[in-house]
Structure formats: structure tokens, C-alpha cells
Short mmCIF file of C-alpha atoms in Angstrom, two decimals:
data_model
loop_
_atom_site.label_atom_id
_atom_site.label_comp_id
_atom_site.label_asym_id
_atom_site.label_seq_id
_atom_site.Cartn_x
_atom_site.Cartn_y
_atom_site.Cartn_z
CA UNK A 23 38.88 51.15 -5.41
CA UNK A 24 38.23 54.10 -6.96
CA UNK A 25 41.13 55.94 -8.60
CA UNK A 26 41.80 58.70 -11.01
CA UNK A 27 42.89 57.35 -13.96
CA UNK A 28 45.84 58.79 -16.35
CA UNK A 29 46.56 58.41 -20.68
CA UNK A 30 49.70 59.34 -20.56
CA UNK A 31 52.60 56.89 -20.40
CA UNK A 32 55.11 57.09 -17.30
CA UNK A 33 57.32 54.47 -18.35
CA UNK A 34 60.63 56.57 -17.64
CA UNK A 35 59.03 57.54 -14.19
CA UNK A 36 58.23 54.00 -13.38
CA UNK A 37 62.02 53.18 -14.63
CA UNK A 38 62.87 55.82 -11.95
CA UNK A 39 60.61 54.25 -9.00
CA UNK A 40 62.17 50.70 -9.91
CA UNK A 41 65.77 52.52 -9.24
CA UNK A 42 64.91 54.44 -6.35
CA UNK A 43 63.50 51.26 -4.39
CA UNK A 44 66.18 49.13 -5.20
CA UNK A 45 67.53 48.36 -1.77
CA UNK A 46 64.65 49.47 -0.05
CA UNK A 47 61.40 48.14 -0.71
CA UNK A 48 59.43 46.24 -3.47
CA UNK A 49 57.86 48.79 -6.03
CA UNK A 50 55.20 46.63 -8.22
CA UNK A 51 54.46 43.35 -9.15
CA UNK A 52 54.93 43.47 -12.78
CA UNK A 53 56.66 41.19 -14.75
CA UNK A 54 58.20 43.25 -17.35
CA UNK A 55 59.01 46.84 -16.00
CA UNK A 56 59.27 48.53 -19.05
CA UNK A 57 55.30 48.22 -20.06
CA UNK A 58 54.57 50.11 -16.72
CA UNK A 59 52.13 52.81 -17.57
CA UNK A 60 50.94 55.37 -15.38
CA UNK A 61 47.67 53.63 -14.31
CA UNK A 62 50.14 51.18 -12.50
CA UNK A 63 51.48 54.41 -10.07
CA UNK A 64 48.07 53.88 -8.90
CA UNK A 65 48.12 50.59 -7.50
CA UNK A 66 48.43 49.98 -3.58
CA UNK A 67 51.46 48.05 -3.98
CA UNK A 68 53.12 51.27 -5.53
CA UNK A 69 52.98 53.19 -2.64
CA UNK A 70 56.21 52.15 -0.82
CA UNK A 71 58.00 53.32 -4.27
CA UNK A 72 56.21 56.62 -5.09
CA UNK A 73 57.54 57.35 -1.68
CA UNK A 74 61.44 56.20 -2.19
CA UNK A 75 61.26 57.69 -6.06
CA UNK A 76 60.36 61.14 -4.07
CA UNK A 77 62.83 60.39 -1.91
CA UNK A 78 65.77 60.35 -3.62
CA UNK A 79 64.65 62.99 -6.26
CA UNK A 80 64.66 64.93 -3.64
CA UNK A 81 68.07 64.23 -2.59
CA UNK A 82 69.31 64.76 -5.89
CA UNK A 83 68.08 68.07 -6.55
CA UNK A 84 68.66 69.42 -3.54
CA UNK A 85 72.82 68.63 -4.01
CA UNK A 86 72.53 70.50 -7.49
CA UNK A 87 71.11 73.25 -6.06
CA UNK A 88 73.23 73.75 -2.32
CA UNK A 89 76.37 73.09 -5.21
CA UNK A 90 75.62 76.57 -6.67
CA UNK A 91 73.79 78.40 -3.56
CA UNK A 92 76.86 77.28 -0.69
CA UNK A 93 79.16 78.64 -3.58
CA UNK A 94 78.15 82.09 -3.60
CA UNK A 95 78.13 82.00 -0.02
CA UNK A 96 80.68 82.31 2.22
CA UNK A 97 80.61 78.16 2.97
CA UNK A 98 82.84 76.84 -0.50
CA UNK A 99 84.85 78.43 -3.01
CA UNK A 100 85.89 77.90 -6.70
CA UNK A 101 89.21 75.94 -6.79
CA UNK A 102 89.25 74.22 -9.95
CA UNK A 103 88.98 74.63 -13.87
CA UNK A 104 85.04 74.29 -14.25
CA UNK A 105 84.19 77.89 -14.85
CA UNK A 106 80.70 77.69 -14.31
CA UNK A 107 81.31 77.98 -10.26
CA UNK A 108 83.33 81.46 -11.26
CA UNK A 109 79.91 82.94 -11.38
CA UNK A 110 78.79 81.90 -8.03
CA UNK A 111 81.58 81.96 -6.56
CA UNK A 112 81.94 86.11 -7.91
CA UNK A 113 78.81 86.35 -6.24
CA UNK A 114 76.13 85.91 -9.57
CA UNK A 115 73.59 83.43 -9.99
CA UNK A 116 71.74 85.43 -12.06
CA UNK A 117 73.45 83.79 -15.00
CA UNK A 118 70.37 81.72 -17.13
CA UNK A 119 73.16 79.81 -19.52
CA UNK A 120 75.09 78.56 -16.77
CA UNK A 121 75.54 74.91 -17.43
CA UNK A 122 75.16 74.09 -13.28
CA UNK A 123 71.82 76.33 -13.39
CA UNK A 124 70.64 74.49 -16.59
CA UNK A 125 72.02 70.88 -15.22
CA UNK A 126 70.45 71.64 -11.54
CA UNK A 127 66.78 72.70 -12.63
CA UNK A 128 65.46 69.83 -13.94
CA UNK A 129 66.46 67.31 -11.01
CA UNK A 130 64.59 70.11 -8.78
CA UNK A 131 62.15 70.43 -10.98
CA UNK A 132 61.42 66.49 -11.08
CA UNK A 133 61.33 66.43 -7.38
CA UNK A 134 58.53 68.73 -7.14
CA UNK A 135 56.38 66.91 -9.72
CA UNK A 136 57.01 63.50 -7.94
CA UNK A 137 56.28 64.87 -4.76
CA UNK A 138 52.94 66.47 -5.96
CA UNK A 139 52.33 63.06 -7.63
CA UNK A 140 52.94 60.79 -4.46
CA UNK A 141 50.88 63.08 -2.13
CA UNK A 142 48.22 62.75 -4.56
CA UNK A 143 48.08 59.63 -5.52
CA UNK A 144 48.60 58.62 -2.10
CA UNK A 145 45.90 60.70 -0.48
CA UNK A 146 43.94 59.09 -2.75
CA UNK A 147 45.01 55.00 -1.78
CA UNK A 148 44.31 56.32 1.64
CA UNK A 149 41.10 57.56 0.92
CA UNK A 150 39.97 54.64 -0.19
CA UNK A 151 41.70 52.61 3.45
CA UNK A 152 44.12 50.50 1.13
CA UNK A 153 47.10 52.01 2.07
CA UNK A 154 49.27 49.41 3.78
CA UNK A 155 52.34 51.71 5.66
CA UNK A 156 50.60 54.73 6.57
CA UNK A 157 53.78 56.36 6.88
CA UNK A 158 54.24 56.54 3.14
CA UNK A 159 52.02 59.31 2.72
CA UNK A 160 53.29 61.42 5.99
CA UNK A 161 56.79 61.05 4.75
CA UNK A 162 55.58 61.92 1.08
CA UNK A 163 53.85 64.98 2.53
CA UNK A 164 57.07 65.83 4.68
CA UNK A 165 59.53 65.15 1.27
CA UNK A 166 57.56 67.62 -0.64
CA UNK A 167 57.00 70.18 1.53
CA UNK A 168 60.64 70.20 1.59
CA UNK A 169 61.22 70.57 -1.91
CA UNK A 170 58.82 73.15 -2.26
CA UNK A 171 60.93 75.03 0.60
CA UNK A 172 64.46 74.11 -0.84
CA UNK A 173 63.11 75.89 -3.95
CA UNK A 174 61.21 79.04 -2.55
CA UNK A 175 65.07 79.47 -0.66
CA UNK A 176 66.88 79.18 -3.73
CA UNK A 177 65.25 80.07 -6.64
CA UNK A 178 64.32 83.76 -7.87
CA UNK A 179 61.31 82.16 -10.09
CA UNK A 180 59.76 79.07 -10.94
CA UNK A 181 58.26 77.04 -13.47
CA UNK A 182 55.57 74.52 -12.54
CA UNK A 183 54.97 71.98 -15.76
CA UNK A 184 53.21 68.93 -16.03
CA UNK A 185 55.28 66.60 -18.30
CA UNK A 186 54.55 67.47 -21.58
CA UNK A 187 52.30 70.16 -20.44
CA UNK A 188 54.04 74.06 -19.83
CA UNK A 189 52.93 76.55 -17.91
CA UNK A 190 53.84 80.22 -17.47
CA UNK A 191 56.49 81.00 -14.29
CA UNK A 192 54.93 81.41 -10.65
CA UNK A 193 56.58 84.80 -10.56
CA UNK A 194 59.61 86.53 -8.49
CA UNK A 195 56.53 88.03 -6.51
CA UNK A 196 54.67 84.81 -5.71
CA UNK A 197 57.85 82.58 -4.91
CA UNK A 198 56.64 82.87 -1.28
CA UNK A 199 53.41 80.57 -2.04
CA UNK A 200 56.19 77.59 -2.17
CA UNK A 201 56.27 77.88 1.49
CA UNK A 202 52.85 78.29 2.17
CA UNK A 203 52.27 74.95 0.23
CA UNK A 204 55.14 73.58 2.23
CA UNK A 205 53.51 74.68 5.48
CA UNK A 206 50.15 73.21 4.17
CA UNK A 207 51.15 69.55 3.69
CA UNK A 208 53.38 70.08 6.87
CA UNK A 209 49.52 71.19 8.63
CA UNK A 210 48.59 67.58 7.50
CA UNK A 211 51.94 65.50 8.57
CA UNK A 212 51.94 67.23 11.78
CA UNK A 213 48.01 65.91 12.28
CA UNK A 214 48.59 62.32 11.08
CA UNK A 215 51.35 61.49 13.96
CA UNK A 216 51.36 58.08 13.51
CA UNK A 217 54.91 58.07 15.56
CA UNK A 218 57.22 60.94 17.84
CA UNK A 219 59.82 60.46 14.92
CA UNK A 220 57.87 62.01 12.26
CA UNK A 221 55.86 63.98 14.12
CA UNK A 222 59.04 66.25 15.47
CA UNK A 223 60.28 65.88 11.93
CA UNK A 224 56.82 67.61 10.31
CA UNK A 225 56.84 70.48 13.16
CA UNK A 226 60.47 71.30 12.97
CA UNK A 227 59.87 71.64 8.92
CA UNK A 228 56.98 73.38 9.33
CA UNK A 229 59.23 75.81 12.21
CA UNK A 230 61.95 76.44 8.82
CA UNK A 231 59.24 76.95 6.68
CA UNK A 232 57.46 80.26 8.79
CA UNK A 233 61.30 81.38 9.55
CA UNK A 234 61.76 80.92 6.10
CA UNK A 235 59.01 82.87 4.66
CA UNK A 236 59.72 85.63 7.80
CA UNK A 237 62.96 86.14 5.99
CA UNK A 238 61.89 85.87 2.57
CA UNK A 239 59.48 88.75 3.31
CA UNK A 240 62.21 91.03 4.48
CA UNK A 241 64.48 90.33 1.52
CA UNK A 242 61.48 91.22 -1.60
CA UNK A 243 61.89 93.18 -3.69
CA UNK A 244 65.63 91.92 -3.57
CA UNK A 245 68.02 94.50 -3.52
CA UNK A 246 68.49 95.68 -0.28
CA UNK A 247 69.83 94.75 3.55
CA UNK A 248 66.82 94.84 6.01
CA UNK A 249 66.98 97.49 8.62
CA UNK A 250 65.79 94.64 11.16
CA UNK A 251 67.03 91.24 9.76
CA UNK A 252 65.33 89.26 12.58
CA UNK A 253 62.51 87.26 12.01
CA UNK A 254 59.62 87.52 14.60
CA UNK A 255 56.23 86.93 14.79
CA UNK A 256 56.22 84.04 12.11
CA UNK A 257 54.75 81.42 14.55
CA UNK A 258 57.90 79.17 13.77
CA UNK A 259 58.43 80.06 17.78
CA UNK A 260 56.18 77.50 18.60
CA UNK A 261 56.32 74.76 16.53
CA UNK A 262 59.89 74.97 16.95
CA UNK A 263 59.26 74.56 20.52
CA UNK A 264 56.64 71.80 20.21
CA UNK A 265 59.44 69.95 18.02
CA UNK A 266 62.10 70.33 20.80
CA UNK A 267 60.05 69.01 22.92
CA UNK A 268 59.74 65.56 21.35
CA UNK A 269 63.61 65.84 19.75
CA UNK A 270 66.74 64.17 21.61
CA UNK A 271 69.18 67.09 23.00
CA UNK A 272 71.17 66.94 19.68
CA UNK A 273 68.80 65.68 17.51
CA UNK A 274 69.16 65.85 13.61
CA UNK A 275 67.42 63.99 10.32
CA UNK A 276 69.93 62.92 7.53
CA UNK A 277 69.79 62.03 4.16
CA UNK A 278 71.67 58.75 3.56
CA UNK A 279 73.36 59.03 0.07
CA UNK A 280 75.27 55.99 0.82
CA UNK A 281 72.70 52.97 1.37
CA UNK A 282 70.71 54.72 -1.37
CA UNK A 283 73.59 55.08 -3.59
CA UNK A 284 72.77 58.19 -5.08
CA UNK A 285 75.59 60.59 -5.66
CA UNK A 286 75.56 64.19 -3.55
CA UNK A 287 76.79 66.09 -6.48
CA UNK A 288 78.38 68.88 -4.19
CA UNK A 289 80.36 66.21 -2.13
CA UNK A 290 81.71 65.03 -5.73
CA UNK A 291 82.60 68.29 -6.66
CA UNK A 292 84.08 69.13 -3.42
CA UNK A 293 85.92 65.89 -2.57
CA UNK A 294 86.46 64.24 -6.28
CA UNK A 295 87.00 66.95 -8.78
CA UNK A 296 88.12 69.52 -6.87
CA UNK A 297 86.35 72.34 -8.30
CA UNK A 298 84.85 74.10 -5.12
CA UNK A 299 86.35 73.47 -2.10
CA UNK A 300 85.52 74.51 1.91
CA UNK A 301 86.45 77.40 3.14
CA UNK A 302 90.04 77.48 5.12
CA UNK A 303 90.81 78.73 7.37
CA UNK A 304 87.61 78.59 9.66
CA UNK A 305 86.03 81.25 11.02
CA UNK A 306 86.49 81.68 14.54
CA UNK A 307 83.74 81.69 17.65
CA UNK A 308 83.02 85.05 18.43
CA UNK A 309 84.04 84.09 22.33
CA UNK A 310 86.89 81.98 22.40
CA UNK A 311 88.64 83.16 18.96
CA UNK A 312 89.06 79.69 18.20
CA UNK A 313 88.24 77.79 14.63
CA UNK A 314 84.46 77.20 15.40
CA UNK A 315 84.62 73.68 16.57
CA UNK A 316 80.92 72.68 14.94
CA UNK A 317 81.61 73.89 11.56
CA UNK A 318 85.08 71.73 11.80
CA UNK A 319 83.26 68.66 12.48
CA UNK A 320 80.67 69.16 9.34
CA UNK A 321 83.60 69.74 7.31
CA UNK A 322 84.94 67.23 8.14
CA UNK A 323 82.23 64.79 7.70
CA UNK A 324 81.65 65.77 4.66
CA UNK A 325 85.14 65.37 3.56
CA UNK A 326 85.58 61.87 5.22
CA UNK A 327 86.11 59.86 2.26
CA UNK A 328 87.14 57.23 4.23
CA UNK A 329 83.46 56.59 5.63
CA UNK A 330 81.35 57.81 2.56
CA UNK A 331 83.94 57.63 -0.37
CA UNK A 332 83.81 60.99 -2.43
CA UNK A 333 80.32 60.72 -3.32
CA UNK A 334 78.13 60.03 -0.54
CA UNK A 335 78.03 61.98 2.64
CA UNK A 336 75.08 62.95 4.15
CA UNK A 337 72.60 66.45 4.28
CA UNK A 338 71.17 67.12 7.69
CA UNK A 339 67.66 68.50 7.02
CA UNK A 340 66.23 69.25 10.16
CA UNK A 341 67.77 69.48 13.82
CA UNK A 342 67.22 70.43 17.25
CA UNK A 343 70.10 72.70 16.94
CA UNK A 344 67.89 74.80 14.25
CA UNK A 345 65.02 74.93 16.47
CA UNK A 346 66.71 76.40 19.61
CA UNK A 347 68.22 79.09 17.07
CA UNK A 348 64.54 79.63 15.54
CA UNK A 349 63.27 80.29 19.61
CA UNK A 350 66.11 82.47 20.34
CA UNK A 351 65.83 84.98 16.97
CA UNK A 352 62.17 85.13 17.57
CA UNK A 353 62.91 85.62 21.26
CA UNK A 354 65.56 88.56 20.87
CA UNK A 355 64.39 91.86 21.85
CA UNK A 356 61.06 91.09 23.56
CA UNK A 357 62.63 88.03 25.98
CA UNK A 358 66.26 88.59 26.29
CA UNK A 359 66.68 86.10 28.72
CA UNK A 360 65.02 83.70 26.94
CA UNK A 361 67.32 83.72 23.64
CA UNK A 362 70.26 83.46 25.56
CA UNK A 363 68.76 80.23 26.99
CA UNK A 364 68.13 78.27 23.63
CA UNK A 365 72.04 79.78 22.17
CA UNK A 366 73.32 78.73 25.25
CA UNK A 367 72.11 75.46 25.16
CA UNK A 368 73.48 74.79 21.72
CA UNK A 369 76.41 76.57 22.85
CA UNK A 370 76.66 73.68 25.87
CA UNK A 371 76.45 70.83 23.45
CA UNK A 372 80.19 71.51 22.27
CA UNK A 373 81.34 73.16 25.74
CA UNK A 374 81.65 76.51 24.42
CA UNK A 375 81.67 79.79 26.54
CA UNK A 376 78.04 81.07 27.38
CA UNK A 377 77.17 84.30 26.03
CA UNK A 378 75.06 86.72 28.49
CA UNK A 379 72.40 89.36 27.65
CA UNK A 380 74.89 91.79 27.51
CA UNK A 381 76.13 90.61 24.46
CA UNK A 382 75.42 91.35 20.99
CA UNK A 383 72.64 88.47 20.57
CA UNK A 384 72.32 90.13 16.46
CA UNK A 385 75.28 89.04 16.05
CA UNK A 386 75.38 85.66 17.56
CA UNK A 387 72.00 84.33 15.78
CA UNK A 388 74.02 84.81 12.90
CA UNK A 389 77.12 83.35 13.83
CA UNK A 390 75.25 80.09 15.98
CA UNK A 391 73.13 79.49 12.92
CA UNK A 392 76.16 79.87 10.27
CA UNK A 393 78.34 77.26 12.57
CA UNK A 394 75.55 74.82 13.36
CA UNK A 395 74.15 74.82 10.16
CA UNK A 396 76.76 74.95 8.10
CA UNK A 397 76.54 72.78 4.43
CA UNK A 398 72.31 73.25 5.77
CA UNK A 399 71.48 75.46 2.37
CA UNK A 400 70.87 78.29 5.17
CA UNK A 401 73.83 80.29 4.83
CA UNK A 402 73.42 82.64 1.56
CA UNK A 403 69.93 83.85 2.72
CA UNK A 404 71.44 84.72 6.84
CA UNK A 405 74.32 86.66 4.42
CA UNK A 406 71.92 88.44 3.01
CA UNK A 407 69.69 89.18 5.82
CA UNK A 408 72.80 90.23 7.53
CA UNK A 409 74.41 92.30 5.55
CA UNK A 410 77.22 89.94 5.05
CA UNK A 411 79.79 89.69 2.08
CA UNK A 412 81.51 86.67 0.76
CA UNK A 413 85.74 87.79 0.44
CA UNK A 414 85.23 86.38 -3.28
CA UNK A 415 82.42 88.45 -4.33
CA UNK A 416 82.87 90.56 -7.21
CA UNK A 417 83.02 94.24 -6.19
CA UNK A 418 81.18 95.04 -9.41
CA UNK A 419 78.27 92.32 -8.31
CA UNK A 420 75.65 93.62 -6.36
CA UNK A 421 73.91 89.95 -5.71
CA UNK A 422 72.12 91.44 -2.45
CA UNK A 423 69.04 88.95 -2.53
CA UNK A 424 69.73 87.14 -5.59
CA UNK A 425 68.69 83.55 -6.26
CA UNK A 426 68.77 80.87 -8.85
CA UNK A 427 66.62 81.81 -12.35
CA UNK A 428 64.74 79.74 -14.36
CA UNK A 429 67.36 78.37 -16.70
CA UNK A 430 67.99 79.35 -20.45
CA UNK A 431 66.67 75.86 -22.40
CA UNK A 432 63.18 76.01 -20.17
CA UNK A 433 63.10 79.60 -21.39
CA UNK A 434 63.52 78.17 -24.91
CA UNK A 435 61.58 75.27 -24.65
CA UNK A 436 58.60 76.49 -22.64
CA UNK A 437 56.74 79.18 -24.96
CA UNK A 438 54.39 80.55 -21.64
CA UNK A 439 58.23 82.31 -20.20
#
């Protein structure tokens, strides 16, 4: 076997893989885990664990990050004494010293270097036919791509560093590369296959990546409300169709916090401390004038304490639900008919009125994608897009675009920013 081989010691990163895998799989057959090095990440029997460490990195970061980004949108609002959510919730991220922004970047920041890491070193135990669950690497490649899109959603800049090693920021300009990475690995999940599962998983990513990116172009330079907030012509369309097609009706992906025991830091600051709370009342269906009966139910499942405790309910990640929306946006204005197909079907899953052509279909991609992906880290870019306000914004804030910056101690500690 012929494998790259690394000085530098990983023994906290090894710690980390240990952790993650409890529960889950066996990581390496060592007998004394604090000698790991990094030349031990590169033994077959790793695999399993470079996945799960990945894995639940990811699900860390990504709580940290939908904590501040579902707070300056119109999903949560600061209830408590922690003053840190009074910027988001006033409608400014922009804030570098904020202790959630300086808190949040490094778990986001550690899932992107573990996902680059297991997709590497993977690739590479593949390459040489001793990987034992091919699945470890699709999943790897699926995991990263979505960090890399979880970041290019929510952050106005980047840093990409290598341990001990800085580098200078990607650049407000060049966030978008994130999701042409993510849609690059997602180009390689889609064409391993090895089941339906993962397969519709990989295409439905890759369908949020291109929307993604579709909206991402029409909000830079930040600053202003699109004339046209629709995205078309992305080529999400299809793969969001080729995912459908191998989805359940209602199909969605979770993240389990609870078997993995790793605490959603947005649920604990929602359902333990109290600080940011969801919003109340509602908002009602644009037909029936009712409290929008999907957003209740996420609420509400995220706030069941008696099923997760405080700190462990789950993220949906991908959906069916998200697909049919991606079809009918892409579909409104040259195929009418054909958008008010895919909202009606997601409309039919909760018995809701139809809507018809002669409705304002603008108007309901943004309302069918704020109820049925609600808690989804979707919301603040749709506002955006939209033209949408949060009732708590700041009338002095103009945040129109505005993401997450690179945090105040990288800025100090990295001497390329």
C-alpha cells in the first residue's frame, strides 16, 4: 500500500476520531490512543472513523452557525440575557468580536479540514482497493460537500488553513468556489452509487448546491434586492428531478444528535437557556390564513424535549420537499403549469388548498420553501432574495446580503488577513 505519508502529529484529531466513533464503529487498533500520530489516519482500519469524525464535525459546526444565521432571520429571536444574539437578532452579523462568530468559526472551520482530510485520505485507501465499506468515502464526499455549501451560504469570507499552516482569506468575491467544490465531490458521489439511498442523497445536494450558487450570484456584490430573485437555468432542475425520482413522497435525511450524543447548540440555546427562541405567533398560509401547519410541526420537533431532551433534536439536510420547490422556481415563468405541479404536490402532503396559475407563484416559492424548510439554514438567503425584512431588524441596519465574517482572533492570529 502506497500512502502519502505526514510529520506532523494529529494526536488531538485522532482523540477526536476515537470520540466521534464511539457508538458507531471501531476507529483503530491501537493500544494506547494517545501515541496516535497522523501516519495512523492512514491505515485501512481508519476509514470507518475519518468518516464518523467528519460526521459529527459537521454536525457541530453547522448548529453554531444556523444559531447566528436563523437569528437574523425571521425563524428565532433574542429572548434572553446573552447579548451576543442582539446583533443578529438587530439584523448584523457583520460584527468580527462577537463571541458566537468567534465560538462558531472554528467548529466550521474543523469540519472543512476533516472533510478535505477523509476524502483524501480515503480516495487514496481506495485507490489502492483496500477500502473495506465503500460507502465511507461516498458519504465522506457527500459530508464535505456539505460543509463547503453550509459555509459558501453563511459566510461573507473564508479562511482555508492547514493546522499550523495560515493562509490568506478566499475572498468575498470567490466565496462561490465553495459550491463549485461542493458540486465537484457531489459529480463523484453521484457516479459511485453503490445504493438508491445515497445516490438520491448526492443528487439532491448537488440540486441545493446549483440553486445555491444561482442565488448567490444574484445577491454579489451584497447590497441590494434582485430585480428577478428566481433562480433559473442553474441545472439544479434536473438533478432535483433525478433525486425525486429515487426519493419516497416525503422523503428527508436527518442528522441524529441523539445516538451520536453531540449537542445541537441552537436546540440548547433555544430549549435550555432560553436565549433565542421561535418565532410566535406563526405565520399564516397564504390560502387558508391559518398558522402554517408544516412550520408548526418543525417547531415543534425541535422543541420536543420530551423525545430529544434540550440538546438533541435533529437537522434535516436534504428532502424531497426541497426538490419539488427547486423544479417549481426553476419552472416559474417558462412552464407555469409545471410549478404549480411540484408546489402542489408538497402542498398535498399536509392537505392544504392547491394554488392555480393564476396565483402569485413569486410569492408562494417563497412562502412553500420558508414553511417546508424551516430551521433548514435556507431562510436568511430567500429573505434576502426576496426582499424580505425580519420585524426585529434594526432600522439603522442595512444587512441586505450580509453573512458571517471571518472572526476577530483568526484576524489576529493569522498574519496573511
Amino acid at each position: 500500500m502506497k500512502l502519502v505519508k505526514r510529520k506532523k502529529s494529529l494526536i488531538l484529531l485522532s482523540v477526536l476520531f476515537l470520540f466521534a466513533g464511539a457508538g458507531c464503529d471501531s476507529l483503530l487498533d491501537v493500544e494506547n490512543p494517545n501515541s496516535l500520530t497522523e501516519d495512523d489516519i492512514y491505515n485501512p482500519s481508519s476509514a470507518t472513523g475519518l468518516k464518523n469524525g467528519l460526521l459529527h464535525q459537521l454536525m457541530v459546526g453547522m448548529s453554531w452557525t444556523y444559531a447566528a444565521t436563523s437569528t437574523t432571520s425571521d425563524e428565532l429571536y433574542w429572548t434572553g440575557s446573552y447579548e451576543s444574539y442582539s446583533d443578529f437578532d438587530s439584523g448584523n452579523l457583520d460584527v468580527n468580536t462577537n463571541e458566537i462568530v468567534v465560538a462558531g468559526f472554528p467548529e466550521i472551520s474543523q469540519a472543512r479540514y476533516m472533510g478535505d482530510l477523509a476524502v483524501e485520505t480515503l480516495t487514496e485507501i481506495d485507490g489502492d482497493g483496500e477500502l473495506g465499506d465503500p460507502t465511507d468515502l461516498t458519504r465522506s464526499l457527500i459530508y464535505s460537500a456539505l460543509v463547503k455549501i453550509i459555509i459558501a451560504e453563511n459566510y461573507d469570507n473564508f479562511v482555508i488553513s492547514d493546522r499550523q499552516d495560515t493562509s490568506p482569506p478566499v475572498g468575498a468575491d470567490n466565496m462561490d468556489s465553495f459550491f463549485t467544490e461542493a458540486i465537484t465531490l457531489l459529480d463523484r458521489a453521484v457516479s459511485r452509487s453503490e445504493n438508491s439511498t445515497l445516490e438520491a442523497q448526492a443528487l439532491g445536494l448537488r440540486a441545493r448546491a446549483k440553486h445555491s450558487l444561482g442565488m448567490w450570484a444574484k445577491l454579489n456584490p451584497a447590497g441590494s434586492v434582485p430585480a428577478n430573485p428566481l433562480v433559473s437555468g442553474s441545472g439544479a432542475s434536473a438533478d432535483a428531478e433525478a433525486a425525486i425520482a429515487l426519493m419516497d413522497g416525503d422523503y428527508k435525511a436527518t442528522f441524529n444528535y441523539q445516538s451520536a450524543l453531540f449537542t445541537n447548540y441552537m436546540a440548547g440555546q433555544v430549549n435550555s437557556r432560553g436565549e433565542i427562541t421561535p418565532i410566535d405567533p406563526i405565520f399564516s398560509d397564504l390560502k387558508t390564513g391559518e398558522p402554517d401547519p408544516r412550520a408548526t410541526v418543525i417547531i415543534s420537533d425541535f422543541t420536543d424535549i420530551a423525545t430529544y431532551t434540550e440538546n438533541y433534536p435533529p437537522y434535516t439536510w436534504v428532502s424531497a420537499r426541497e426538490m419539488h420547490l427547486i423544479v417549481a422556481e426553476e419552472a416559474v415563468g417558462s412552464d407555469n403549469l409545471r410549478a404549480v405541479d411540484h408546489i402542489n404536490f408538497v402542498r398535498g402532503l399536509d392537505g392544504l388548498p392547491e394554488v392555480t396559475a393564476g396565483d402569485d407563484l413569486v410569492a408562494f416559492i417563497e412562502h412553500e420553501r420558508r414553511a417546508n424548510l424551516f430551521f433548514q439554514g435556507r431562510r436568511l438567503l430567500d429573505m434576502y432574495r426576496f426582499g424580505t425584512s425580519a420585524p426585529q431588524w434594526d432600522a439603522s441596519q442595512d444587512p441586505v446580503g450580509t453573512l458571517l465574517p471571518i472572526p476577530q482572533n483568526e484576524v489576529e492570529a493569522n498574519p496573511e488577513i
